[in-house]
Short mmCIF file of C-alpha atoms and ligand atoms in Angstrom, two decimals:
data_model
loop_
_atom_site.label_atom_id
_atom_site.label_comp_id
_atom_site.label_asym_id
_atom_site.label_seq_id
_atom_site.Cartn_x
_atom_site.Cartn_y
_atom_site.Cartn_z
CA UNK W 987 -23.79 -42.48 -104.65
CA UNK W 988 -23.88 -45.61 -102.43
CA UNK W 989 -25.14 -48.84 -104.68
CA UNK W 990 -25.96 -52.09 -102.67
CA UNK W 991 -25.83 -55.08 -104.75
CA UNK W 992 -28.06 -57.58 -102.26
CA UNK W 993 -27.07 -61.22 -102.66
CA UNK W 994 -25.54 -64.16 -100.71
CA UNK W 995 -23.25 -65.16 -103.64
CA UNK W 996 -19.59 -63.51 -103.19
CA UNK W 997 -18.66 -64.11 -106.35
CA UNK W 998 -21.43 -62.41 -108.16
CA UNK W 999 -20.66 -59.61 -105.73
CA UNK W 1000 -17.07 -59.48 -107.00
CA UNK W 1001 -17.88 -59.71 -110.33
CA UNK W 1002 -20.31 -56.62 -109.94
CA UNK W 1003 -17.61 -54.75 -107.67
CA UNK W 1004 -15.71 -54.51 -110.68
CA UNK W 1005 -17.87 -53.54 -113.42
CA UNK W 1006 -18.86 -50.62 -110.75
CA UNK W 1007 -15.23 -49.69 -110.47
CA UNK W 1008 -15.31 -48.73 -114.03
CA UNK W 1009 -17.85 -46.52 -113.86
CA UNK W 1010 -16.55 -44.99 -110.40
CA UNK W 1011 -19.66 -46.29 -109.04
CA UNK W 1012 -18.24 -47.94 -105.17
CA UNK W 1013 -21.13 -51.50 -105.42
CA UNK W 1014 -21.27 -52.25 -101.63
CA UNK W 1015 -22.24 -55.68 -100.59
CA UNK W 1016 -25.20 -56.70 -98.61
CA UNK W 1017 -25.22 -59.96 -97.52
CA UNK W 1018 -28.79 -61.05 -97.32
CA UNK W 1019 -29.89 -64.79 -98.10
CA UNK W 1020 -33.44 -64.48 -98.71
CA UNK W 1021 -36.31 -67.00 -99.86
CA UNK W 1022 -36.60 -66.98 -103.45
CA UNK W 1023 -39.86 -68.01 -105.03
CA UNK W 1024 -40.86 -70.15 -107.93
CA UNK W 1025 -41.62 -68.79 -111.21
CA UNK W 1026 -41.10 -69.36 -114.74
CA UNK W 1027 -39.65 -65.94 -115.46
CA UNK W 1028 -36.39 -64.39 -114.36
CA UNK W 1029 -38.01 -60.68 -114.24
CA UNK W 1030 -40.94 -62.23 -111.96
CA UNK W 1031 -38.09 -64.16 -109.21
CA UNK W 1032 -36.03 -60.76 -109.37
CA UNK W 1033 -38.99 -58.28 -109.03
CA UNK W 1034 -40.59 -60.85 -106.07
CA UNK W 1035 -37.29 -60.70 -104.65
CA UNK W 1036 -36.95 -57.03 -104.60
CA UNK W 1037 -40.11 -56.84 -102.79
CA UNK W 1038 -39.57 -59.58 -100.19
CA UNK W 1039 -35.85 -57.96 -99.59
CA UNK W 1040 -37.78 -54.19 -98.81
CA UNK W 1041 -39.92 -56.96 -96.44
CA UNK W 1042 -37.07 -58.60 -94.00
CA UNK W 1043 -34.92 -55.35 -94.23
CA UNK W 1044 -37.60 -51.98 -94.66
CA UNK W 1045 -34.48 -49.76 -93.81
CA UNK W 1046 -33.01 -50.23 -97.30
CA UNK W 1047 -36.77 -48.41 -98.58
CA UNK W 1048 -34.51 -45.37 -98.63
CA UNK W 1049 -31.36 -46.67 -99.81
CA UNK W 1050 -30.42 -47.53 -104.04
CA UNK W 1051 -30.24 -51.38 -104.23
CA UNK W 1052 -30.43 -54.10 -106.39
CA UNK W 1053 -30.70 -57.76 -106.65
CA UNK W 1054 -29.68 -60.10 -109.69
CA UNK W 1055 -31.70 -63.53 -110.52
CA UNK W 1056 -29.52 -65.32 -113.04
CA UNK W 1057 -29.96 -68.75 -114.91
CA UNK W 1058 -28.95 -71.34 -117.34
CA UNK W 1059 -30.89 -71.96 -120.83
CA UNK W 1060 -29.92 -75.02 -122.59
CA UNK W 1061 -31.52 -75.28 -126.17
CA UNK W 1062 -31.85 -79.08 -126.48
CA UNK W 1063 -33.86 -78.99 -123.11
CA UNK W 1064 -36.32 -76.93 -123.61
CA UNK W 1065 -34.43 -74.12 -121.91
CA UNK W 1066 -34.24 -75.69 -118.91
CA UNK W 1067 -32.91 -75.42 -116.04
CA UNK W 1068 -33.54 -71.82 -116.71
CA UNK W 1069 -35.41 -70.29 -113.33
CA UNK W 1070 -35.09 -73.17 -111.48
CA UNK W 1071 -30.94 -73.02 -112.10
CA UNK W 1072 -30.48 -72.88 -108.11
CA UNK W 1073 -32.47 -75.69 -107.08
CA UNK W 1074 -30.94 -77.75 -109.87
CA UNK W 1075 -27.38 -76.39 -109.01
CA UNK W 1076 -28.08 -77.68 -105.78
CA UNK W 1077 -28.84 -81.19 -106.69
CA UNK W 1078 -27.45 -82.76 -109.35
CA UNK W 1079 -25.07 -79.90 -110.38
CA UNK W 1080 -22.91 -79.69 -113.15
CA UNK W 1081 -22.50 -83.75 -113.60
CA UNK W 1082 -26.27 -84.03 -113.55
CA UNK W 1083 -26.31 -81.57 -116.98
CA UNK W 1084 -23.62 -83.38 -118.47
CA UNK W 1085 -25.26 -86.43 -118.17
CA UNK W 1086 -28.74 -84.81 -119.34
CA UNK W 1087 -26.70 -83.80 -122.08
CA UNK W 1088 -24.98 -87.04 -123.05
CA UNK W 1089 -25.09 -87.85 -126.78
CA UNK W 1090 -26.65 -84.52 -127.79
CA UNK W 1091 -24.79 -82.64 -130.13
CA UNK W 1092 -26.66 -79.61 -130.01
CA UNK W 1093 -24.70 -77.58 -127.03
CA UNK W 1094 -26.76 -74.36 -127.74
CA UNK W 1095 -27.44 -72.47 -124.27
CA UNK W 1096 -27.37 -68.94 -122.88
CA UNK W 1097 -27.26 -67.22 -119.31
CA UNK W 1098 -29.35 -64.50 -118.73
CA UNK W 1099 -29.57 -62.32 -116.06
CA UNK W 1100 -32.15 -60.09 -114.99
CA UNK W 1101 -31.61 -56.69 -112.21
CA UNK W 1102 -34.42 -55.33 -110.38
CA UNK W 1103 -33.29 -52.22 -109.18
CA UNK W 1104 -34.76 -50.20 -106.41
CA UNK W 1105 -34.71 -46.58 -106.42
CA UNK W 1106 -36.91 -44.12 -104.92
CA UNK W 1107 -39.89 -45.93 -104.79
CA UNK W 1108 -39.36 -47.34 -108.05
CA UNK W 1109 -38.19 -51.13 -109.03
CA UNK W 1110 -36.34 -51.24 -112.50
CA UNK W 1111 -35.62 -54.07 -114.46
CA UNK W 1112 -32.15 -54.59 -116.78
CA UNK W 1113 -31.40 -57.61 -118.85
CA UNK W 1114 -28.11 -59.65 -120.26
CA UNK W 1115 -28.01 -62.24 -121.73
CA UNK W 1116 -24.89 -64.33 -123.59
CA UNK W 1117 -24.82 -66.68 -126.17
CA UNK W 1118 -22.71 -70.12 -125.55
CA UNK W 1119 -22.27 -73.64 -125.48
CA UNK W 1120 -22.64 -76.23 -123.35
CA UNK W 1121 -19.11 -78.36 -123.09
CA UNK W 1122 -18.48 -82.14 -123.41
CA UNK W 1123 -16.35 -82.18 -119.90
CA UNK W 1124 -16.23 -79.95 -116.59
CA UNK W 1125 -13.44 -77.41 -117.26
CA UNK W 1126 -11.87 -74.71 -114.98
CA UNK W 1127 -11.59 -74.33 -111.33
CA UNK W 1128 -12.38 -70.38 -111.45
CA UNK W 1129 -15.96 -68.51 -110.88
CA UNK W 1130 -18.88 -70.75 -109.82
CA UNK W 1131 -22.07 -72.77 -110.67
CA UNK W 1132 -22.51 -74.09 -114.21
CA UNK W 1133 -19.40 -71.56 -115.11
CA UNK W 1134 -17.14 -75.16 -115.60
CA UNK W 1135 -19.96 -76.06 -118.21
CA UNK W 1136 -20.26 -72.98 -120.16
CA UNK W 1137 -18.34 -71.70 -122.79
CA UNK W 1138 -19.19 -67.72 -124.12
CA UNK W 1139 -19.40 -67.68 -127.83
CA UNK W 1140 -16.06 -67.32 -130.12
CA UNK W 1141 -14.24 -68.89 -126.97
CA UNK W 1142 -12.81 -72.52 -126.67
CA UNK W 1143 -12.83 -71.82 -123.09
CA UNK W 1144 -15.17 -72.13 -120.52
CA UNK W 1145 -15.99 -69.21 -117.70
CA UNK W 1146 -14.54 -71.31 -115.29
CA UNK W 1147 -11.38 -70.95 -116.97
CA UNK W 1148 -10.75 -67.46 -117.09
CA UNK W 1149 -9.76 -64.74 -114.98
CA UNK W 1150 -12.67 -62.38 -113.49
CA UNK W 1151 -11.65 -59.72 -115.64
CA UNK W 1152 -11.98 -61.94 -118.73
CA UNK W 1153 -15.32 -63.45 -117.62
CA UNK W 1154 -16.42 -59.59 -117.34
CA UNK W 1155 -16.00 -59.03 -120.76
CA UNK W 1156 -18.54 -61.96 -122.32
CA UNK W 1157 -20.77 -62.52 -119.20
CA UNK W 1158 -24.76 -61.95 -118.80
CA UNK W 1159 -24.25 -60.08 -115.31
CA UNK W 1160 -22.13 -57.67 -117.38
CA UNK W 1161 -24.19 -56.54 -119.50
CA UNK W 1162 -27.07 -56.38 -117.07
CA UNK W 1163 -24.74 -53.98 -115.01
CA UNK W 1164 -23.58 -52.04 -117.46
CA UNK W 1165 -27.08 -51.53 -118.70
CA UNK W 1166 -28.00 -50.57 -114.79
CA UNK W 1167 -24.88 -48.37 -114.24
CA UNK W 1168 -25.39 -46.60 -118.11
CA UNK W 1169 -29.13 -45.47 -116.68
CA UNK W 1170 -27.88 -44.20 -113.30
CA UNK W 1171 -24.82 -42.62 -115.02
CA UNK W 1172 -27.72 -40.77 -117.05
CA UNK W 1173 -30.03 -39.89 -114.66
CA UNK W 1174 -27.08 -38.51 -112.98
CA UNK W 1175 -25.64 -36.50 -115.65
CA UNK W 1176 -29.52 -34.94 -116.66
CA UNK W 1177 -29.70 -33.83 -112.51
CA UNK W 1178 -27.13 -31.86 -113.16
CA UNK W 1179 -27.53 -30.41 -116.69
CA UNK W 1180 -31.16 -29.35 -115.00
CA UNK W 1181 -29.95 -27.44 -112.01
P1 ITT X 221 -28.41 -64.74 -104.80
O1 ITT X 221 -28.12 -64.71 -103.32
O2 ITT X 221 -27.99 -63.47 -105.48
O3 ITT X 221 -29.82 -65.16 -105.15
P2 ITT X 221 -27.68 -67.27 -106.11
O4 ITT X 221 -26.37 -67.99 -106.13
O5 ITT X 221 -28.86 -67.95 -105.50
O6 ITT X 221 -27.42 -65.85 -105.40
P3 ITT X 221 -29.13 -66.99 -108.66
O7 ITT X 221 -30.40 -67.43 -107.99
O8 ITT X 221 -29.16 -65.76 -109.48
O9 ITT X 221 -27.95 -66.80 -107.59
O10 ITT X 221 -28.52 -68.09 -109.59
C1 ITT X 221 -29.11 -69.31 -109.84
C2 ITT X 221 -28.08 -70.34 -110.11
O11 ITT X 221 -27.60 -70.15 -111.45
C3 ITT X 221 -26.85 -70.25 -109.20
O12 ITT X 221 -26.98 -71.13 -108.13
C4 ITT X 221 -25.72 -70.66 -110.11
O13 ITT X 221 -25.52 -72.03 -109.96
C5 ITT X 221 -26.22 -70.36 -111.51
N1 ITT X 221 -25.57 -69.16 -112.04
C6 ITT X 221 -26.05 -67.89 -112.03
N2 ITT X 221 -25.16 -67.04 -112.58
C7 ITT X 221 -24.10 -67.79 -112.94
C8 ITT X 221 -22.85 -67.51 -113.54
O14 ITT X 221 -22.48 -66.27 -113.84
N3 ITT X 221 -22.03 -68.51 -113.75
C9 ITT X 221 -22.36 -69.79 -113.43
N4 ITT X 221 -23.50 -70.14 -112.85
C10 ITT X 221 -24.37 -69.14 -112.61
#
Protein backbone atom coordinates (compact mmCIF):
# COMPACT_ATOMS: atom_id res chain seq x y z
CA UNK A 1 0.00 0.00 0.00
CA UNK A 2 1.36 3.55 -0.54
CA UNK A 3 1.51 5.52 3.08
CA UNK A 4 2.25 9.36 2.88
CA UNK A 5 3.56 10.68 6.02
CA UNK A 6 2.74 14.70 5.31
CA UNK A 7 5.17 16.99 7.11
CA UNK A 8 7.90 19.61 6.44
CA UNK A 9 10.26 18.10 9.09
CA UNK A 10 12.88 15.56 7.35
CA UNK A 11 13.83 14.17 10.24
CA UNK A 12 10.52 13.08 11.55
CA UNK A 13 10.13 11.72 8.03
CA UNK A 14 13.25 9.59 8.49
CA UNK A 15 12.47 8.52 11.66
CA UNK A 16 8.97 7.24 10.35
CA UNK A 17 10.70 5.77 7.07
CA UNK A 18 12.18 3.40 9.30
CA UNK A 19 9.69 2.21 11.64
CA UNK A 20 7.67 1.56 8.16
CA UNK A 21 10.55 -0.48 6.89
CA UNK A 22 9.91 -2.88 9.61
CA UNK A 23 6.67 -3.53 8.91
CA UNK A 24 7.35 -3.62 4.97
CA UNK A 25 5.17 -0.72 4.86
CA UNK A 26 7.32 1.84 1.96
CA UNK A 27 6.23 5.67 4.24
CA UNK A 28 6.60 8.11 1.26
CA UNK A 29 7.24 11.68 2.03
CA UNK A 30 5.10 14.60 1.23
CA UNK A 31 6.53 17.69 1.72
CA UNK A 32 3.79 20.06 2.63
CA UNK A 33 4.36 23.07 5.16
CA UNK A 34 0.99 23.95 6.15
CA UNK A 35 -0.56 26.53 8.76
CA UNK A 36 -0.99 24.94 11.96
CA UNK A 37 -3.57 26.29 14.35
CA UNK A 38 -3.68 27.01 18.03
CA UNK A 39 -5.09 24.69 20.43
CA UNK A 40 -4.54 23.27 23.71
CA UNK A 41 -4.73 19.65 22.58
CA UNK A 42 -2.41 17.66 20.38
CA UNK A 43 -5.45 15.44 18.89
CA UNK A 44 -7.33 18.90 18.07
CA UNK A 45 -3.81 20.59 16.03
CA UNK A 46 -3.42 17.02 14.32
CA UNK A 47 -7.14 16.41 13.41
CA UNK A 48 -7.34 20.46 12.22
CA UNK A 49 -4.36 19.70 10.34
CA UNK A 50 -5.63 16.70 8.61
CA UNK A 51 -8.48 18.66 7.46
CA UNK A 52 -6.70 21.84 6.30
CA UNK A 53 -4.01 19.36 4.43
CA UNK A 54 -7.34 17.53 2.40
CA UNK A 55 -7.97 21.68 1.90
CA UNK A 56 -4.59 22.99 0.00
CA UNK A 57 -4.05 19.46 -1.60
CA UNK A 58 -7.94 17.68 -2.27
CA UNK A 59 -6.04 15.09 -4.52
CA UNK A 60 -4.67 13.23 -1.49
CA UNK A 61 -8.89 12.69 -0.54
CA UNK A 62 -8.16 9.37 -2.22
CA UNK A 63 -4.81 8.60 -1.14
CA UNK A 64 -3.79 6.90 2.81
CA UNK A 65 -1.98 9.77 4.66
CA UNK A 66 -1.09 10.96 7.80
CA UNK A 67 0.23 13.82 9.70
CA UNK A 68 2.02 13.82 13.25
CA UNK A 69 1.63 16.93 15.83
CA UNK A 70 4.25 16.28 18.48
CA UNK A 71 5.24 18.27 21.73
CA UNK A 72 7.16 18.76 24.85
CA UNK A 73 5.51 18.37 28.52
CA UNK A 74 7.62 19.57 31.26
CA UNK A 75 6.13 18.72 34.80
CA UNK A 76 7.45 21.69 36.82
CA UNK A 77 5.75 24.01 34.14
CA UNK A 78 2.62 23.14 34.08
CA UNK A 79 3.20 20.97 31.02
CA UNK A 80 4.18 23.55 29.04
CA UNK A 81 5.39 24.16 26.17
CA UNK A 82 3.25 21.26 25.28
CA UNK A 83 1.05 22.40 21.93
CA UNK A 84 2.66 25.41 21.53
CA UNK A 85 6.32 23.35 21.31
CA UNK A 86 6.85 24.94 17.66
CA UNK A 87 6.31 28.43 18.33
CA UNK A 88 8.45 28.12 21.45
CA UNK A 89 11.12 26.04 19.49
CA UNK A 90 11.18 28.87 17.33
CA UNK A 91 11.96 31.50 19.83
CA UNK A 92 13.77 30.92 22.63
CA UNK A 93 14.64 27.24 21.87
CA UNK A 94 16.38 24.91 23.85
CA UNK A 95 18.47 27.73 25.99
CA UNK A 96 15.19 29.47 26.69
CA UNK A 97 13.94 25.93 28.63
CA UNK A 98 17.07 25.58 30.30
CA UNK A 99 16.92 28.78 31.66
CA UNK A 100 13.03 28.33 32.55
CA UNK A 101 14.32 25.43 34.17
CA UNK A 102 17.21 26.84 36.18
CA UNK A 103 17.30 25.76 39.84
CA UNK A 104 14.42 23.28 39.51
CA UNK A 105 15.18 19.96 40.43
CA UNK A 106 12.20 18.37 39.28
CA UNK A 107 13.23 17.40 35.43
CA UNK A 108 9.96 15.35 34.97
CA UNK A 109 8.69 15.78 31.20
CA UNK A 110 7.30 13.63 28.39
CA UNK A 111 6.82 13.92 24.47
CA UNK A 112 3.79 12.88 23.10
CA UNK A 113 2.78 12.52 19.82
CA UNK A 114 -0.45 12.29 18.32
CA UNK A 115 -1.30 10.72 14.27
CA UNK A 116 -4.33 11.63 12.52
CA UNK A 117 -4.60 9.30 9.90
CA UNK A 118 -6.67 9.60 6.82
CA UNK A 119 -8.17 6.73 5.21
CA UNK A 120 -11.14 6.38 3.16
CA UNK A 121 -13.05 9.05 4.35
CA UNK A 122 -12.11 8.40 7.76
CA UNK A 123 -9.48 10.46 10.11
CA UNK A 124 -7.92 8.17 12.89
CA UNK A 125 -6.14 9.19 15.76
CA UNK A 126 -2.89 7.12 17.45
CA UNK A 127 -1.02 8.22 20.49
CA UNK A 128 2.77 7.85 22.09
CA UNK A 129 3.90 9.16 24.51
CA UNK A 130 7.53 8.68 26.55
CA UNK A 131 8.49 9.29 29.86
CA UNK A 132 11.89 11.44 30.49
CA UNK A 133 13.80 14.07 31.92
CA UNK A 134 14.67 17.26 31.26
CA UNK A 135 18.78 17.66 31.38
CA UNK A 136 20.96 20.23 33.23
CA UNK A 137 23.06 21.08 29.80
CA UNK A 138 22.36 20.83 25.88
CA UNK A 139 23.75 17.41 24.88
CA UNK A 140 24.12 15.74 21.41
CA UNK A 141 24.37 17.04 17.98
CA UNK A 142 21.96 14.20 16.47
CA UNK A 143 17.95 14.42 15.73
CA UNK A 144 16.32 17.84 16.28
CA UNK A 145 14.28 20.30 18.46
CA UNK A 146 14.29 19.84 22.23
CA UNK A 147 15.96 16.20 21.38
CA UNK A 148 19.52 17.90 23.03
CA UNK A 149 17.25 18.49 26.21
CA UNK A 150 15.57 15.27 26.60
CA UNK A 151 16.64 12.26 28.03
CA UNK A 152 14.10 8.84 27.58
CA UNK A 153 13.73 7.13 30.86
CA UNK A 154 16.48 4.44 32.16
CA UNK A 155 18.94 6.44 29.78
CA UNK A 156 21.80 8.86 30.88
CA UNK A 157 21.65 10.02 27.43
CA UNK A 158 19.78 12.40 25.69
CA UNK A 159 17.92 11.76 22.05
CA UNK A 160 20.23 13.97 20.62
CA UNK A 161 22.86 11.64 21.41
CA UNK A 162 21.92 8.59 19.86
CA UNK A 163 21.75 7.05 16.63
CA UNK A 164 18.17 7.05 14.76
CA UNK A 165 17.85 3.55 15.30
CA UNK A 166 18.36 3.96 19.06
CA UNK A 167 16.05 7.01 19.31
CA UNK A 168 13.42 4.54 17.54
CA UNK A 169 13.40 2.32 20.22
CA UNK A 170 12.30 4.89 23.33
CA UNK A 171 10.67 7.69 21.20
CA UNK A 172 6.84 9.02 21.26
CA UNK A 173 6.66 8.99 17.28
CA UNK A 174 7.45 5.28 17.67
CA UNK A 175 5.01 4.21 19.38
CA UNK A 176 2.44 6.38 17.65
CA UNK A 177 3.61 4.53 14.38
CA UNK A 178 3.72 1.39 15.48
CA UNK A 179 0.28 1.79 16.93
CA UNK A 180 -0.78 3.25 13.22
CA UNK A 181 1.11 0.54 11.24
CA UNK A 182 -0.29 -2.48 13.95
CA UNK A 183 -4.08 -1.20 12.81
CA UNK A 184 -3.34 -1.11 9.06
CA UNK A 185 -1.33 -4.38 9.36
CA UNK A 186 -4.83 -5.64 10.81
CA UNK A 187 -7.19 -4.29 8.71
CA UNK A 188 -5.04 -5.75 6.12
CA UNK A 189 -4.73 -9.16 7.34
CA UNK A 190 -8.95 -9.33 8.19
CA UNK A 191 -9.40 -8.17 4.07
CA UNK A 192 -7.95 -11.05 3.34
CA UNK A 193 -9.10 -13.69 5.87
CA UNK A 194 -12.75 -12.29 4.52
CA UNK A 195 -12.34 -12.86 0.83
P1 LIG B 1 5.37 19.28 10.79
O1 LIG B 1 5.69 19.84 9.43
O2 LIG B 1 5.18 17.79 10.76
O3 LIG B 1 4.26 20.00 11.52
P2 LIG B 1 7.06 20.35 12.94
O4 LIG B 1 8.55 20.39 13.05
O5 LIG B 1 6.31 21.65 12.90
O6 LIG B 1 6.72 19.48 11.64
P3 LIG B 1 5.51 19.51 15.30
O7 LIG B 1 4.59 20.68 15.12
O8 LIG B 1 4.93 18.16 15.48
O9 LIG B 1 6.55 19.40 14.08
O10 LIG B 1 6.50 19.69 16.51
C1 LIG B 1 6.47 20.77 17.37
C2 LIG B 1 7.84 21.04 17.89
O11 LIG B 1 8.12 20.07 18.91
C3 LIG B 1 8.94 20.91 16.85
O12 LIG B 1 9.26 22.16 16.32
C4 LIG B 1 10.11 20.36 17.64
O13 LIG B 1 10.87 21.43 18.09
C5 LIG B 1 9.46 19.66 18.83
N1 LIG B 1 9.50 18.20 18.65
C6 LIG B 1 8.53 17.40 18.15
N2 LIG B 1 8.95 16.12 18.12
C7 LIG B 1 10.21 16.11 18.59
C8 LIG B 1 11.18 15.12 18.77
O14 LIG B 1 10.97 13.85 18.44
N3 LIG B 1 12.35 15.48 19.27
C9 LIG B 1 12.61 16.77 19.62
N4 LIG B 1 11.75 17.77 19.45
C10 LIG B 1 10.56 17.45 18.94
Amino acid sequence: MELYFITHNKSKYLEAEEIGREYSVSIKLFDLEYEEIQDNKLETIALMSCKRVLQEKPELKNKNFFVEDAGLFIKSLNGFPGPYSSYIFKTIGNEGILKLMKGEEDRRSHFKSVIAYHSKNETKIHTGKTEGKISHDIRGEKGFGFDPIFRPDENDITFAEMSLETKNLYSHRQKSLRELLTSIAAFARKKIDGE
